[in-house]
PDB file of C-alpha atoms in Angstrom:
ATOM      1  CA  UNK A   1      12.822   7.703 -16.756  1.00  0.00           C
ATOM      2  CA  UNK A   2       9.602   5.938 -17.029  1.00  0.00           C
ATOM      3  CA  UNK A   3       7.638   4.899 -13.601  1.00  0.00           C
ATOM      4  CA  UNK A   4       7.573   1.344 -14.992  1.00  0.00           C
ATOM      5  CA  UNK A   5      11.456   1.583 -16.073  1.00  0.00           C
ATOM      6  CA  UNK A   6      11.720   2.223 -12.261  1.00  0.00           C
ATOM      7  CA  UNK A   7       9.512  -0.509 -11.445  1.00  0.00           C
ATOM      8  CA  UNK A   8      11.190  -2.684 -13.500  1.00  0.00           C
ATOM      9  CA  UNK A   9      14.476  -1.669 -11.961  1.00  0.00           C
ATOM     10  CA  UNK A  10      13.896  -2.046  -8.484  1.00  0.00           C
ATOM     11  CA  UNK A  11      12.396  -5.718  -9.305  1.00  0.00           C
ATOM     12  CA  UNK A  12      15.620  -6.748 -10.622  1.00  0.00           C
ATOM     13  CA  UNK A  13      17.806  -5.484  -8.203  1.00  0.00           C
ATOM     14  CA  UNK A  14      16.066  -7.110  -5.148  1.00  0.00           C
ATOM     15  CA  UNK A  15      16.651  -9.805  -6.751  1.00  0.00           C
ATOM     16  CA  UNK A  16      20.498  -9.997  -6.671  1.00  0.00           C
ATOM     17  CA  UNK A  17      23.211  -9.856  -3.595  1.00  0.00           C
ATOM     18  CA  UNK A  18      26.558  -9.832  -3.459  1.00  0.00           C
ATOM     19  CA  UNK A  19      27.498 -13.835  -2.692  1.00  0.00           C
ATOM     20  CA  UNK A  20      30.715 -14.218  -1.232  1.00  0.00           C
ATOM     21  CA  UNK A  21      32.544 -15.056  -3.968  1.00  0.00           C
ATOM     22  CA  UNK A  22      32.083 -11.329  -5.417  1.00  0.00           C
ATOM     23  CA  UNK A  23      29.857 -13.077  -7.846  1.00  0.00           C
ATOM     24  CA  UNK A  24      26.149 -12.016  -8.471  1.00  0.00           C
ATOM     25  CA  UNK A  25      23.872 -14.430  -7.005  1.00  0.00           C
ATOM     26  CA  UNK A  26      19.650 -14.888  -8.198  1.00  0.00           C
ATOM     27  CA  UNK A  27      17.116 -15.154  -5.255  1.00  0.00           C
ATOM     28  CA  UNK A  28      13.613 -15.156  -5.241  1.00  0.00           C
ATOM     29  CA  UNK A  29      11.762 -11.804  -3.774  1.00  0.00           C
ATOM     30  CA  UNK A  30       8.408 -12.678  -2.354  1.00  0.00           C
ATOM     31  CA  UNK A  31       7.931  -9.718   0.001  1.00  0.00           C
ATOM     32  CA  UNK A  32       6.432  -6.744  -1.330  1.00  0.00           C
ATOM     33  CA  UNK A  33       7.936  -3.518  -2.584  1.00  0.00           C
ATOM     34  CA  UNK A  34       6.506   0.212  -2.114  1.00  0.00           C
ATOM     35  CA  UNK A  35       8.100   2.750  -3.701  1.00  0.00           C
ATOM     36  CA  UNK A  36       8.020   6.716  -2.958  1.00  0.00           C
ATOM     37  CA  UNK A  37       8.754   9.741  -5.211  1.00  0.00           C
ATOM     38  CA  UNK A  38       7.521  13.343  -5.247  1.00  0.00           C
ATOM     39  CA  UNK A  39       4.926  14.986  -7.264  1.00  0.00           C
ATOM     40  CA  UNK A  40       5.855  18.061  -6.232  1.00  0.00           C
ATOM     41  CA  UNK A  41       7.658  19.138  -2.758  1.00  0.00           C
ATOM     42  CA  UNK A  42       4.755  18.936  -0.681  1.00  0.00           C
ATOM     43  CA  UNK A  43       2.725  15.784  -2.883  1.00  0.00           C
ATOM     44  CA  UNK A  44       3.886  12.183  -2.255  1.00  0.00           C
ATOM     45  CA  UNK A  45       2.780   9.414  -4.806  1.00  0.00           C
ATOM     46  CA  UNK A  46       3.012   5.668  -3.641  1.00  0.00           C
ATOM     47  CA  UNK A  47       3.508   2.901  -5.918  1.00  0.00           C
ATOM     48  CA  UNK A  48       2.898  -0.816  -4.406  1.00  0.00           C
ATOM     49  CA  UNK A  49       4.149  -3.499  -6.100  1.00  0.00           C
ATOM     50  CA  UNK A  50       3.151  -7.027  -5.584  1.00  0.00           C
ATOM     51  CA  UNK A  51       6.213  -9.707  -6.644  1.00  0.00           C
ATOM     52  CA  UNK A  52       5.177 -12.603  -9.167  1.00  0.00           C
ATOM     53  CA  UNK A  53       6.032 -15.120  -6.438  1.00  0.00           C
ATOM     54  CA  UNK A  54       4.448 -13.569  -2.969  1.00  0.00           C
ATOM     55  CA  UNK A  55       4.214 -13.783   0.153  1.00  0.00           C
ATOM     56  CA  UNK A  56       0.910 -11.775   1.103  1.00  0.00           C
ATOM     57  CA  UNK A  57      -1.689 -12.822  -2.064  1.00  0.00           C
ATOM     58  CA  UNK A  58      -4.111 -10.104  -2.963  1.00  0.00           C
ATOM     59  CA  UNK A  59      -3.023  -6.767  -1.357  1.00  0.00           C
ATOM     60  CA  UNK A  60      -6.804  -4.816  -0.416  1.00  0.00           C
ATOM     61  CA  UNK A  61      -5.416  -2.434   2.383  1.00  0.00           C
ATOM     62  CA  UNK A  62      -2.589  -0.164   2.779  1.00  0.00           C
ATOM     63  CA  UNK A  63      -1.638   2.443   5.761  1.00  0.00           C
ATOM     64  CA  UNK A  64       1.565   4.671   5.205  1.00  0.00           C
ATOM     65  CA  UNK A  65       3.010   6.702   8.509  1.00  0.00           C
ATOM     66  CA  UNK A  66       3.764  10.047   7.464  1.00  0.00           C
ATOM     67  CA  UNK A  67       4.737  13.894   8.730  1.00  0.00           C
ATOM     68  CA  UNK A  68       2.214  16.096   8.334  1.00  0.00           C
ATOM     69  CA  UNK A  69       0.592  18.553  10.145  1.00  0.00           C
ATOM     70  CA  UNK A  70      -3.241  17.580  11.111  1.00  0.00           C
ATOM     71  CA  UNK A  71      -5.888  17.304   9.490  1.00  0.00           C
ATOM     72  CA  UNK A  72      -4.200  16.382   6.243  1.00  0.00           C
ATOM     73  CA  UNK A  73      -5.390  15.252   3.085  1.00  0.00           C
ATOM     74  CA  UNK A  74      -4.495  12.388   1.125  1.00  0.00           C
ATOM     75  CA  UNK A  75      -6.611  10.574  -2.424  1.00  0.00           C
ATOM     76  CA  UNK A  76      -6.118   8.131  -5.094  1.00  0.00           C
ATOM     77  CA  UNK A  77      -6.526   8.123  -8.742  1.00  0.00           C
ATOM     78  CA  UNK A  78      -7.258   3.887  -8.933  1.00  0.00           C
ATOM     79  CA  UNK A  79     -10.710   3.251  -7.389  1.00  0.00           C
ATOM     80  CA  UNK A  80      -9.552   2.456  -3.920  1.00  0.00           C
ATOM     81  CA  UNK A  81     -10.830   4.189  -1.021  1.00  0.00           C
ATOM     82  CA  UNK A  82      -9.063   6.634   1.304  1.00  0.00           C
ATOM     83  CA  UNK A  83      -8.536   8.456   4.496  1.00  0.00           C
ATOM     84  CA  UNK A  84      -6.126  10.499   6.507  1.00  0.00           C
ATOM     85  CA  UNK A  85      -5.925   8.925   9.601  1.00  0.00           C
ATOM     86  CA  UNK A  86      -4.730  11.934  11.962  1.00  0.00           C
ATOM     87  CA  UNK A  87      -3.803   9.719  15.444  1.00  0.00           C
ATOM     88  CA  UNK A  88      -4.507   6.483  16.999  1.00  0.00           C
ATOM     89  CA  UNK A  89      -8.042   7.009  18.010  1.00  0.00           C
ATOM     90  CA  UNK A  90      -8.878   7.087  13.874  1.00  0.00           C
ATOM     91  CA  UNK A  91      -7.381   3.367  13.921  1.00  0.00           C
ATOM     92  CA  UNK A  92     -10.129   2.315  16.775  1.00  0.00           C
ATOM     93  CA  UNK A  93     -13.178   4.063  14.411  1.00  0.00           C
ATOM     94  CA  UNK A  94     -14.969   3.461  11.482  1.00  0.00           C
ATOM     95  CA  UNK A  95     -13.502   2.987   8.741  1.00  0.00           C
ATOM     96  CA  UNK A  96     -14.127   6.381   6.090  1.00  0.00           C
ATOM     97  CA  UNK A  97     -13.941   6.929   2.432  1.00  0.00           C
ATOM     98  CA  UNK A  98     -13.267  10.550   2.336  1.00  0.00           C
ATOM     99  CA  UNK A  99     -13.781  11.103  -1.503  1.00  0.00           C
ATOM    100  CA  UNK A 100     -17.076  11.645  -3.540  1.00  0.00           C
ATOM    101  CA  UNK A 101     -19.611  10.289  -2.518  1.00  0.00           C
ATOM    102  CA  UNK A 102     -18.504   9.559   0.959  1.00  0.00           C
ATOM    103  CA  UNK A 103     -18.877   6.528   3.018  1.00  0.00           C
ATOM    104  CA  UNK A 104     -18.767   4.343   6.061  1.00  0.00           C
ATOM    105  CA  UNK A 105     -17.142   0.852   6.249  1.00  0.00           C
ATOM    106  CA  UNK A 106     -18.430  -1.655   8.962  1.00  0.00           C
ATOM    107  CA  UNK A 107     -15.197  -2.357  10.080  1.00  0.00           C
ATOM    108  CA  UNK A 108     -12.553  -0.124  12.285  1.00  0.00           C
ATOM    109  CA  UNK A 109      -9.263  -0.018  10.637  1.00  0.00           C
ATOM    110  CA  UNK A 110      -7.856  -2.224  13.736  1.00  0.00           C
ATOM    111  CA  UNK A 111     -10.548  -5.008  12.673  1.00  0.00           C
ATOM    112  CA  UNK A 112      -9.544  -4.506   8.766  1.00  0.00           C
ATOM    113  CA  UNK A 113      -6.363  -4.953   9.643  1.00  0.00           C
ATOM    114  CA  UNK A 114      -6.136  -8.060  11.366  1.00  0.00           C
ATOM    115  CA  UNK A 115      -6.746  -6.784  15.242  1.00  0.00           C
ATOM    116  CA  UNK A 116      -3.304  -5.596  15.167  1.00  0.00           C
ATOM    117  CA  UNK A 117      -2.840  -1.674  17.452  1.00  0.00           C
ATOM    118  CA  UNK A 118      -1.758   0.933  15.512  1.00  0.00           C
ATOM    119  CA  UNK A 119       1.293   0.342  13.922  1.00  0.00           C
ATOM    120  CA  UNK A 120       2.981   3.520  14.458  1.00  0.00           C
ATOM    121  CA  UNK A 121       3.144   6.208  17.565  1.00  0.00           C
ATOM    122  CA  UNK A 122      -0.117   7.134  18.690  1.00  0.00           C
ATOM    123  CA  UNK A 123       0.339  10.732  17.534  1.00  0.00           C
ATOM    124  CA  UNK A 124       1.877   9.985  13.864  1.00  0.00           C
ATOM    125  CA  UNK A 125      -0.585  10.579  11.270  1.00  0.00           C
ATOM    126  CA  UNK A 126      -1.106   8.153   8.231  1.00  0.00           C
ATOM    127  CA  UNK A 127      -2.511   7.930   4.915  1.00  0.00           C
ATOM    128  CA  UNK A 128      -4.641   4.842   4.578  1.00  0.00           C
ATOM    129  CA  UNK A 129      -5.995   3.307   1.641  1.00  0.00           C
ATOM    130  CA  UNK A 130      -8.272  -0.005   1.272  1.00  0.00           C
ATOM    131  CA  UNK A 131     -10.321  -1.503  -1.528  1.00  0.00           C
ATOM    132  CA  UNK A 132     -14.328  -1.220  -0.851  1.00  0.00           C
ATOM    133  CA  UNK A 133     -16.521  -4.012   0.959  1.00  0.00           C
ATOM    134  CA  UNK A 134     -19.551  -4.680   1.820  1.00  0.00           C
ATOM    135  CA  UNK A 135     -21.363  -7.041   5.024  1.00  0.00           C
ATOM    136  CA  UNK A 136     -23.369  -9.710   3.794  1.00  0.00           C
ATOM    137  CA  UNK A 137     -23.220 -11.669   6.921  1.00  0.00           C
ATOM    138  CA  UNK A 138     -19.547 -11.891   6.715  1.00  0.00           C
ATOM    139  CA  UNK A 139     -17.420  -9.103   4.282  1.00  0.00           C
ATOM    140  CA  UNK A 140     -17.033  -9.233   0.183  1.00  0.00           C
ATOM    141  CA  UNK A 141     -15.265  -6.949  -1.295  1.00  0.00           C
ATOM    142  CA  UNK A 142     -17.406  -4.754  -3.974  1.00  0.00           C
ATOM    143  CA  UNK A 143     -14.513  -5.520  -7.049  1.00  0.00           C
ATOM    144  CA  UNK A 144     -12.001  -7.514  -6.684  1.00  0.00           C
ATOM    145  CA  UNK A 145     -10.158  -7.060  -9.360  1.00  0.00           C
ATOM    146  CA  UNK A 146      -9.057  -3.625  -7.543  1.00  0.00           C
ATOM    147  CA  UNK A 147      -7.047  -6.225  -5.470  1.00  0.00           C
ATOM    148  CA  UNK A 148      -2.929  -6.135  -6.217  1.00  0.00           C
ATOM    149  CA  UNK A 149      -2.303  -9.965  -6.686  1.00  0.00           C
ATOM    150  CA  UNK A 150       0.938 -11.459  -7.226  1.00  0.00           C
ATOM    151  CA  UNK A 151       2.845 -10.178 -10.192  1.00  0.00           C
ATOM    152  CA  UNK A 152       0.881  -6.437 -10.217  1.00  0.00           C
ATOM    153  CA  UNK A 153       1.790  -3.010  -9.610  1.00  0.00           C
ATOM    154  CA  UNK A 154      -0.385  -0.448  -8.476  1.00  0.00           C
ATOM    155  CA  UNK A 155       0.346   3.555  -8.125  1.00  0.00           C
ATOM    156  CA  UNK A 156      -1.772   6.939  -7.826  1.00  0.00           C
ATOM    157  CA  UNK A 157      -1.730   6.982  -4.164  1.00  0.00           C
ATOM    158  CA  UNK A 158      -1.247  10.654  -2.803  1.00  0.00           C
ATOM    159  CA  UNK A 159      -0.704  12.279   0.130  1.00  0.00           C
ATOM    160  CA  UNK A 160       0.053  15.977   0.837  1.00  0.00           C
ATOM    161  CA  UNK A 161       2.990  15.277   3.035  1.00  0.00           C
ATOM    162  CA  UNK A 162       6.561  14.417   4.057  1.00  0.00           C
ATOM    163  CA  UNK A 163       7.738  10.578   3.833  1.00  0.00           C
ATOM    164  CA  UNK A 164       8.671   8.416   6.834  1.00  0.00           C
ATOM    165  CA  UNK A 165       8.139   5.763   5.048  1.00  0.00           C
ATOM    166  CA  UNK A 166       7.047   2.326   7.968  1.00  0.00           C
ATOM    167  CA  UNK A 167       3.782   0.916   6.199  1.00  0.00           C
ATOM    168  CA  UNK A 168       1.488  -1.675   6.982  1.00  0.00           C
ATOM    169  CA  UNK A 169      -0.170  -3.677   4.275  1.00  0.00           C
ATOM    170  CA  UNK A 170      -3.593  -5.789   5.041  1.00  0.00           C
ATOM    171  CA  UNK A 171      -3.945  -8.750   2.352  1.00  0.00           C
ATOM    172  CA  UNK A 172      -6.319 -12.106   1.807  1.00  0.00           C
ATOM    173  CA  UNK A 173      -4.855 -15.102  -0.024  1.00  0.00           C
ATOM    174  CA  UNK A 174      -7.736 -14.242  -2.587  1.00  0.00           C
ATOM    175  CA  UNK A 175     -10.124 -11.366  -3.284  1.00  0.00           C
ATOM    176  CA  UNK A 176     -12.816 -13.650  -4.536  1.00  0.00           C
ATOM    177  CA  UNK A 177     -13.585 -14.486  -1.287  1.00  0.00           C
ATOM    178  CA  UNK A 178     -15.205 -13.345   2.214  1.00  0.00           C
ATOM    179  CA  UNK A 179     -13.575 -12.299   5.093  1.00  0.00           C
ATOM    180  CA  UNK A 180     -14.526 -11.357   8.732  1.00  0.00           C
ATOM    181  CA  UNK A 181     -13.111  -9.105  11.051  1.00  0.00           C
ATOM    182  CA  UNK A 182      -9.706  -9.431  12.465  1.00  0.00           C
ATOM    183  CA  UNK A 183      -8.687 -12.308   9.801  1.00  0.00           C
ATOM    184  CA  UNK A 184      -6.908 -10.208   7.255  1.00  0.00           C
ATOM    185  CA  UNK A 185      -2.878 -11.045   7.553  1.00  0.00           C
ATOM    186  CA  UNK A 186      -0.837  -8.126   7.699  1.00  0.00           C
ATOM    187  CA  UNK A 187       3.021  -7.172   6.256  1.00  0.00           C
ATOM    188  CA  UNK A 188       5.166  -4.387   7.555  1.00  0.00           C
ATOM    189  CA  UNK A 189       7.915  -2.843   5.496  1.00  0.00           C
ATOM    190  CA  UNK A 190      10.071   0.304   4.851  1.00  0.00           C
ATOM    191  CA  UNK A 191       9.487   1.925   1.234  1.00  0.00           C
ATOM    192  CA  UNK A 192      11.903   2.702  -0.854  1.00  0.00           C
ATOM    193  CA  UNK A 193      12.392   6.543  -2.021  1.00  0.00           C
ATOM    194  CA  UNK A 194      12.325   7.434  -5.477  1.00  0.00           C
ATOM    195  CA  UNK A 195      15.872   9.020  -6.179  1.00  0.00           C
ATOM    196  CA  UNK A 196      17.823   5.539  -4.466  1.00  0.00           C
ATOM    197  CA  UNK A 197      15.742   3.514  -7.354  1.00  0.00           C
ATOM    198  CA  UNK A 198      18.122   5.269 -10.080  1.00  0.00           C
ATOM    199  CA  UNK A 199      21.140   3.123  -8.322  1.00  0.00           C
ATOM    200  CA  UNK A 200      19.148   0.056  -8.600  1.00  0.00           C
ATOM    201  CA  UNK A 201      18.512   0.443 -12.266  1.00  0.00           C
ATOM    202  CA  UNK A 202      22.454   0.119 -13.056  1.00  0.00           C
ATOM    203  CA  UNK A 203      22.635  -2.857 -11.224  1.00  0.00           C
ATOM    204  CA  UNK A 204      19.139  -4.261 -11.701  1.00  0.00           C
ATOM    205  CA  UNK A 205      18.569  -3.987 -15.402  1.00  0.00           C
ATOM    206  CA  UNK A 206      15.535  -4.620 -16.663  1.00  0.00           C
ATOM    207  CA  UNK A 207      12.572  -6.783 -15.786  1.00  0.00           C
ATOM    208  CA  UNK A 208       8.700  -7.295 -16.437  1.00  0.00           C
ATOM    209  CA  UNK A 209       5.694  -6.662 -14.112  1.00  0.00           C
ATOM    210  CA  UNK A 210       2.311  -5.910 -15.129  1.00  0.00           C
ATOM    211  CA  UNK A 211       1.349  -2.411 -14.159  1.00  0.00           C
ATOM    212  CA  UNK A 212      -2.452  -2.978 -12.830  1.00  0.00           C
ATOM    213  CA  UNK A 213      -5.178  -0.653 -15.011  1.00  0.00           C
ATOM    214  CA  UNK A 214      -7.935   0.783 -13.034  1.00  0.00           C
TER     215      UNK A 214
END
């Protein structure tokens, strides 16, 4: 089964309940949706997806609790920065791109993130993922077409670990535009694993969502 068959699937089938007649009933999904399979028993890969109707606008920040022993590693393979954030003390620093060539945000992850502590127990680690900015006076973000808007999935982000699966997303109701510190809105969820997607698919069907390309 295809990543975007999934995709598809799971779009569909958050889209229907059972009403209380026993009949299927249509509602409109506007939170969003991450999903989590295995690459390989040790190697998670993240898929966000953004619904066409949304609550949270341009997704440019996303922070993933996990179990993993510290320091651990985690990447992408779509142009967005990372870092392993190993405890609550990474949340009050600096924001760091940890891939080549490596950088410095302005910002601490708490300011990125709408001043909001850190979301999870001070000791849990977290793979955290945001797209690139830059201060001019207030913050731009360096492409914002790396932004997930409404109706866009985006995948290819890793982490050497084991799920738990509370995230935190950061988003901006559009990328165009500047931002200061603190302002970002946040959205807190539970992903979905992988394997539970294949029960969705019988009852979801099929349905359309571009896949971003990075």
């Amino acid at each position: 089964m295809s990543k975007s068959q999934t995709i598809a699937g799971v779009l569909i089938a958050l889209t229907l309940f059972a009403a209380p007649s026993a009949s299927l009933a249509i509602v409109v999904v506007t939170d969003p949706v991450v999903i989590e399979e295995f690459n390989n028993p040790n190697q998670i890969e993240y898929t966000v997806i953004n619904p066409e109707i949304s609550n949270v606008y341009d997704i440019v920040g996303f922070v993933i609790e996990l179990d993993a022993f510290t320091p651990f590693y985690c990447d992408t393979a779509n142009q967005w920065n990372f870092q392993a954030i190993n405890d609550a003390t990474d949340w009050d620093a600096s924001m760091e791109h940890e891939g080549y060539p490596p950088a410095t945000s302005p910002l601490t992850w708490k300011q990125f993130f709408g001043g909001i502590d850190y979301p999870f127990d001070v000791d849990q680690p977290a793979a955290a993922y945001f797209v690139a900015y830059s201060e001019t006076g207030s913050y731009t973000f360096d492409d914002p077409s790396l932004a997930i808007s409404p109706g866009e999935s985006l995948d290819q982000f890793i982490a050497n670990a084991q799920p738990m699966s509370t995230f935190v997303l950061a988003h901006i109701g559009d990328a165009n535009n500047s931002f200061n510190a603190d302002e970002l809105p946040t959205f807190e969820g539970e992903a979905i694993p992988e394997p539970a997607t294949l029960g969705l698919l019988v009852i979801g069907g099929l349905a359309l969502i571009r896949r971003k390309r990075v």
